[in-house]
Coordinates of C-alpha atoms in Angstrom, one line a residue:
M1 CA 27.2 1.0 18.4
L2 CA 29.0 -2.3 18.9
Q3 CA 31.4 -2.3 21.8
F4 CA 34.8 -3.7 20.7
Q5 CA 36.9 -5.2 23.5
I6 CA 40.7 -4.9 23.4
R7 CA 42.7 -6.9 25.9
P8 CA 46.1 -5.2 26.3
D9 CA 47.6 -8.2 28.2
S10 CA 46.8 -10.6 25.3
D11 CA 49.5 -12.2 23.2
I12 CA 47.4 -11.2 20.1
P13 CA 48.3 -7.7 18.9
A14 CA 45.7 -5.1 19.6
S15 CA 45.4 -4.3 15.9
K16 CA 44.6 -7.9 15.0
Q17 CA 42.0 -8.1 17.9
L18 CA 40.2 -5.1 16.4
F19 CA 40.6 -6.3 12.8
D20 CA 39.1 -9.7 13.7
Q21 CA 36.2 -8.2 15.7
I22 CA 35.2 -5.8 12.9
R23 CA 35.5 -8.6 10.3
F24 CA 33.2 -10.7 12.5
A25 CA 30.7 -7.8 12.8
I26 CA 30.7 -7.6 9.0
A27 CA 30.4 -11.3 8.4
S28 CA 27.6 -11.7 10.9
R29 CA 25.8 -8.6 9.3
Q30 CA 25.9 -6.7 12.5
Y31 CA 27.5 -4.3 10.1
P32 CA 25.5 -4.9 6.9
P33 CA 26.5 -3.7 3.4
G34 CA 26.4 0.0 3.2
H35 CA 26.8 0.5 7.0
R36 CA 29.1 3.3 8.0
L37 CA 31.9 2.3 10.4
P38 CA 32.7 4.4 13.4
S39 CA 35.2 7.2 12.9
T40 CA 38.8 6.6 14.0
R41 CA 38.1 9.1 16.8
Q42 CA 35.1 7.2 18.0
L43 CA 36.9 3.9 18.0
A44 CA 39.9 5.4 19.8
M45 CA 37.6 6.6 22.6
M46 CA 36.0 3.2 22.7
T47 CA 39.1 1.0 22.6
G48 CA 41.8 3.2 23.9
L49 CA 43.9 2.5 20.8
H50 CA 45.8 5.2 19.0
R51 CA 44.0 6.6 15.9
N52 CA 47.0 5.7 13.7
T53 CA 46.5 2.0 14.7
I54 CA 42.8 2.2 13.9
S55 CA 43.6 3.8 10.5
K56 CA 45.9 0.9 9.7
V57 CA 43.2 -1.6 10.6
Y58 CA 40.8 0.2 8.3
Q59 CA 43.4 0.1 5.6
Q60 CA 43.7 -3.7 6.1
L61 CA 40.0 -4.1 5.9
E62 CA 39.9 -2.1 2.7
E63 CA 42.7 -4.1 1.2
S64 CA 40.7 -7.3 2.1
G65 CA 37.8 -6.0 0.1
L66 CA 35.5 -5.8 3.1
V67 CA 35.1 -2.0 3.3
E68 CA 35.5 1.0 1.0
S69 CA 36.5 4.6 1.8
L70 CA 34.4 7.4 0.4
A71 CA 36.2 10.7 0.4
G72 CA 34.7 13.1 2.8
S73 CA 32.1 10.7 4.0
G74 CA 33.8 7.8 5.9
I75 CA 34.4 4.1 5.8
Y76 CA 31.5 1.8 4.6
V77 CA 30.9 -1.9 4.5
K78 CA 31.3 -2.9 0.9
A79 CA 28.5 -4.7 -0.9
T80 CA 29.4 -7.7 -3.0
S81 CA 28.7 -7.7 -6.7
H82 CA 25.7 -9.9 -6.0
E83 CA 24.3 -7.4 -3.6
R84 CA 25.0 -4.5 -6.0
R85 CA 23.8 -6.1 -9.2
S86 CA 20.2 -4.6 -9.2
Q87 CA 21.6 -1.1 -8.6
L88 CA 24.2 -1.5 -11.3
N89 CA 21.6 -2.7 -13.8
S90 CA 18.9 -0.2 -13.2
P91 CA 19.3 3.6 -12.5
L92 CA 15.9 3.4 -10.7
F93 CA 17.5 1.6 -7.8
Q94 CA 19.9 4.6 -7.4
Q95 CA 16.9 6.9 -7.4
Y96 CA 14.9 4.7 -5.0
P97 CA 17.6 2.9 -2.9
E98 CA 15.1 1.3 -0.6
A99 CA 13.3 -0.4 -3.5
S100 CA 15.9 -3.1 -3.9
K101 CA 15.7 -4.1 -0.2
L102 CA 11.9 -4.1 -0.3
I103 CA 11.8 -6.2 -3.5
R104 CA 14.3 -8.7 -2.1
K105 CA 12.5 -9.0 1.2
S106 CA 9.1 -9.5 -0.5
L107 CA 10.6 -12.2 -2.8
D108 CA 12.2 -14.0 0.2
N109 CA 8.9 -14.0 2.0
L110 CA 7.0 -15.4 -1.0
L111 CA 9.7 -18.1 -1.5
S112 CA 9.5 -19.0 2.2
Q113 CA 5.8 -19.7 1.6
G114 CA 6.6 -22.3 -1.0
L115 CA 6.1 -20.4 -4.2
T116 CA 8.6 -20.7 -7.0
L117 CA 10.1 -17.8 -8.8
S118 CA 8.0 -18.5 -11.9
Q119 CA 4.8 -18.5 -9.8
I120 CA 5.9 -15.2 -8.1
Q121 CA 6.6 -13.7 -11.5
E122 CA 3.1 -14.7 -12.8
L123 CA 1.4 -13.2 -9.7
L124 CA 3.4 -9.9 -9.9
L125 CA 2.8 -9.5 -13.7
E126 CA -0.9 -10.2 -13.2
E127 CA -1.2 -7.6 -10.4
I128 CA 0.8 -5.0 -12.4
D129 CA -1.3 -5.7 -15.5
W130 CA -4.5 -5.3 -13.4
R131 CA -3.3 -1.9 -12.0
L132 CA -2.2 -0.7 -15.4
R133 CA -5.6 -1.6 -16.9
S134 CA -7.4 0.0 -13.9
S135 CA -5.6 3.2 -14.2
A136 CA -6.1 3.4 -18.0
Q137 CA -9.6 4.9 -17.4
V138 CA -10.9 6.5 -14.2
L139 CA -14.6 7.2 -14.0
V140 CA -16.2 9.3 -11.3
T141 CA -19.9 8.6 -10.6
V142 CA -22.6 10.2 -8.4
P143 CA -26.4 10.5 -8.7
A144 CA -27.5 13.0 -11.3
N145 CA -29.3 15.1 -8.7
D146 CA -25.9 15.9 -7.0
I147 CA -23.7 16.1 -10.1
G148 CA -21.9 19.0 -8.4
A149 CA -20.3 16.6 -5.9
G150 CA -19.0 14.6 -8.9
K151 CA -17.5 17.8 -10.4
L152 CA -15.6 18.5 -7.2
I153 CA -14.2 14.9 -7.1
V154 CA -13.2 15.1 -10.8
L155 CA -11.4 18.5 -10.4
E156 CA -9.5 17.3 -7.4
L157 CA -8.6 13.9 -8.8
E158 CA -7.3 15.4 -12.1
Q159 CA -5.2 17.8 -10.1
S160 CA -3.8 15.1 -7.8
L161 CA -3.5 12.1 -10.2
N162 CA -2.5 14.1 -13.4
I163 CA -4.6 11.8 -15.5
P164 CA -7.9 12.4 -17.3
V165 CA -11.0 11.6 -15.3
Q166 CA -14.5 11.2 -16.7
L167 CA -17.7 12.1 -14.9
V168 CA -20.6 9.8 -15.4
P169 CA -24.1 10.1 -13.7
M170 CA -24.8 7.0 -11.7
E171 CA -28.0 6.5 -13.7
E172 CA -25.9 6.1 -16.9
L173 CA -23.1 4.0 -15.3
S174 CA -24.2 0.6 -16.5
Q175 CA -24.4 1.8 -20.1
V176 CA -20.9 3.3 -20.0
L177 CA -19.4 0.2 -18.3
A178 CA -20.9 -2.1 -20.9
Q179 CA -18.6 -0.3 -23.4
T180 CA -15.6 -0.2 -21.1
Q181 CA -13.0 -3.0 -21.2
S182 CA -11.1 -1.9 -18.1
G183 CA -10.9 0.9 -15.6
T184 CA -11.8 2.1 -12.1
V185 CA -14.9 3.7 -10.9
V186 CA -14.6 6.2 -8.1
T187 CA -17.4 7.6 -5.9
S188 CA -18.1 9.0 -2.5
R189 CA -18.5 6.5 0.3
Y190 CA -22.1 7.6 0.5
F191 CA -22.9 5.7 -2.8
I192 CA -20.3 2.9 -2.8
G193 CA -22.9 0.1 -2.2
D194 CA -25.0 1.0 -5.2
V195 CA -21.9 1.6 -7.4
E196 CA -20.3 -1.8 -6.5
A197 CA -23.6 -3.5 -7.5
L198 CA -23.5 -1.7 -10.9
A199 CA -19.8 -2.4 -11.5
A200 CA -19.8 -6.1 -10.5
P201 CA -21.2 -7.6 -13.7
Y202 CA -18.4 -5.9 -15.7
S203 CA -15.5 -7.0 -13.4
I204 CA -14.6 -3.4 -12.9
R205 CA -13.6 -2.3 -9.4
A206 CA -15.3 0.5 -7.5
I207 CA -13.3 2.5 -5.0
P208 CA -14.8 4.9 -2.4
V209 CA -13.2 8.1 -1.4
D210 CA -13.7 9.7 2.0
I211 CA -14.6 13.4 2.1
Y212 CA -12.9 16.1 4.1
D213 CA -14.3 16.4 7.7
Y214 CA -14.5 20.2 7.6
S215 CA -13.3 20.4 11.2
K216 CA -11.5 23.8 10.7
E217 CA -14.6 25.3 9.1
L218 CA -16.9 24.0 11.9
E219 CA -14.5 25.6 14.5
I220 CA -15.0 28.9 12.7
V221 CA -18.8 28.4 12.8
K222 CA -18.6 27.7 16.5
K223 CA -16.9 31.1 17.1
L224 CA -19.2 33.3 15.0
P225 CA -21.1 35.9 17.1
K226 CA -24.8 35.2 17.8
D227 CA -27.2 36.4 15.0
S228 CA -24.3 36.4 12.5
R229 CA -25.3 35.8 8.9
L230 CA -23.4 32.9 7.4
G231 CA -23.3 32.1 3.7
I232 CA -22.3 28.6 2.3
V233 CA -21.5 28.1 -1.4
S234 CA -20.6 24.9 -3.2
L235 CA -20.9 23.2 -6.6
S236 CA -22.8 20.4 -4.8
G237 CA -26.4 20.7 -3.6
G238 CA -25.8 17.6 -1.4
I239 CA -22.9 19.3 0.3
L240 CA -25.0 22.4 1.0
N241 CA -27.7 20.2 2.6
I242 CA -25.2 18.5 4.9
A243 CA -23.5 21.8 5.7
E244 CA -26.8 23.3 6.8
I245 CA -27.6 20.3 9.0
L246 CA -24.1 20.5 10.6
V247 CA -24.3 24.2 11.3
H248 CA -27.8 23.9 12.7
S249 CA -26.6 21.0 15.0
L250 CA -23.8 23.3 16.3
R251 CA -25.6 26.6 16.6
G252 CA -29.3 26.0 16.3
D253 CA -31.1 29.3 15.5
D254 CA -28.2 31.4 16.7
L255 CA -27.1 32.0 13.1
L256 CA -28.9 33.0 9.9
V257 CA -27.7 30.6 7.2
M258 CA -28.1 31.1 3.5
S259 CA -26.7 28.7 0.9
A260 CA -26.3 28.7 -2.9
Q261 CA -24.8 26.5 -5.6
A262 CA -22.1 28.3 -7.4
G263 CA -23.9 28.2 -10.7
D264 CA -27.1 29.8 -9.3
S265 CA -26.2 33.5 -9.8
E266 CA -29.4 34.8 -8.3
K267 CA -29.0 32.9 -5.0
L268 CA -25.2 33.5 -5.0
N269 CA -25.8 37.3 -5.2
A270 CA -28.3 37.1 -2.4
V271 CA -25.8 35.2 -0.2
I272 CA -23.1 37.9 -1.0
R273 CA -25.4 40.8 -0.1
T274 CA -26.7 39.4 3.2
S275 CA -23.8 37.4 4.6
R276 CA -21.1 38.6 7.0
T277 CA -19.0 35.4 6.5
I278 CA -19.1 33.1 3.5
I279 CA -17.6 29.6 3.4
C280 CA -17.1 27.9 0.0
D281 CA -15.3 25.0 -1.6
R282 CA -12.2 25.4 -3.7
A283 CA -14.0 25.0 -7.0
S284 CA -16.5 27.7 -6.1
Y285 CA -13.9 30.2 -4.6
P286 CA -13.1 32.1 -7.8
I287 CA -16.8 32.3 -8.8
V288 CA -17.7 33.8 -5.4
K289 CA -14.7 36.1 -5.4
Q290 CA -15.6 37.4 -8.8
A291 CA -19.2 37.9 -7.7
I292 CA -18.1 39.9 -4.6
T293 CA -15.9 42.1 -6.8
A294 CA -18.7 42.7 -9.2
A295 CA -21.1 43.7 -6.4
R296 CA -18.6 45.6 -4.2
D297 CA -20.0 49.1 -5.0
D298 CA -23.4 48.0 -3.7
L299 CA -22.1 46.4 -0.5
I300 CA -21.9 48.3 2.7
R301 CA -19.4 45.8 4.0
L302 CA -17.5 43.1 2.1
P303 CA -18.1 39.6 3.5
E304 CA -15.2 37.6 4.8
L305 CA -14.6 34.8 2.3
I306 CA -13.2 31.5 3.6
C307 CA -12.1 28.8 1.2
S308 CA -12.4 25.2 2.6
E309 CA -9.9 22.4 2.2
N310 CA -10.2 19.8 -0.6
Y311 CA -13.4 17.9 -0.7
I312 CA -11.6 14.5 -0.8
G313 CA -9.4 13.6 2.2
E314 CA -5.7 13.3 1.6
K315 CA -5.6 9.7 2.8
S316 CA -8.1 8.7 0.2
I317 CA -6.1 10.4 -2.5
N318 CA -2.9 8.5 -1.5
S319 CA -4.8 5.2 -1.2
L320 CA -6.2 5.7 -4.7
K321 CA -2.8 6.5 -6.0
R322 CA -1.5 3.2 -4.6
E323 CA -4.4 1.3 -6.2
L324 CA -3.8 2.9 -9.5
G325 CA 0.0 2.4 -9.3
I326 CA 0.7 6.1 -9.2
G327 CA 3.6 7.2 -7.1
I328 CA 3.0 9.2 -3.9
E329 CA 5.2 12.2 -3.3
G330 CA 7.7 11.8 -0.5
N331 CA 7.3 8.0 -0.5
G332 CA 9.8 7.2 -3.2

């Protein structure tokens, strides 16, 4: 808070001293448009002036058009018509009040680099058009031998992005891209090098997503009693292979591990009948739960079923939303 200094022995009335100091703070943008001025109580404690005197100063400032009083809220520095014009013209700026400041700052930065407004407009329109075309069609691709991982990515992207997502085996990607005018290809970071090479001839961008680190699930595995029977179920055979390697690296032969893809009912039933604890992905959870319910009369003890987090990391989801021009909740 600015410290206003009032000299009681001055020939200048105290009210004018305060008026001029506040006006200077506004003119020098120490108090920018929209800034809330201190309450009369705060200023009285700071300056030693009576609150009635401060109220009169605020009234003068309001009559001068420098501030405005909002009932029940306080006194605020008034924006000029120039500063308010975007908010007046578009209700979006009322919904996203920081957007106007961000746009103005970005424009000022670009202008300071020597670009003209016409050039900036061309750059912005080209980027917006690119993102609109990229979000028009989203393809997910993985090798055909691990199509289950692709199904997981598709399920989670459709839920997070609220747009249709198409799954294409990597072996068929070139053929599909040859018939695609625009879009974005998404894949696991495991395969991004091969996918970029396939997408490059068609000028279609490929974006990798990072998978969840399974730290919570690995902590559970660490704490399982020795000789426990652990079941792992997923749509993806590749995930199962990685999961078995990670569990073995943590526990060696301390645990008996069985795994099954959700669509393999024979292996899934074997996992249910022999496992004390089962960890599965979200897409497999209802399938495993239904299988446990169906077999419960034959089970001596129901296994503990643990559903893991999403396959795709949250940061990757948010990054993809930005690339596709889709808003991120909480960042409006």
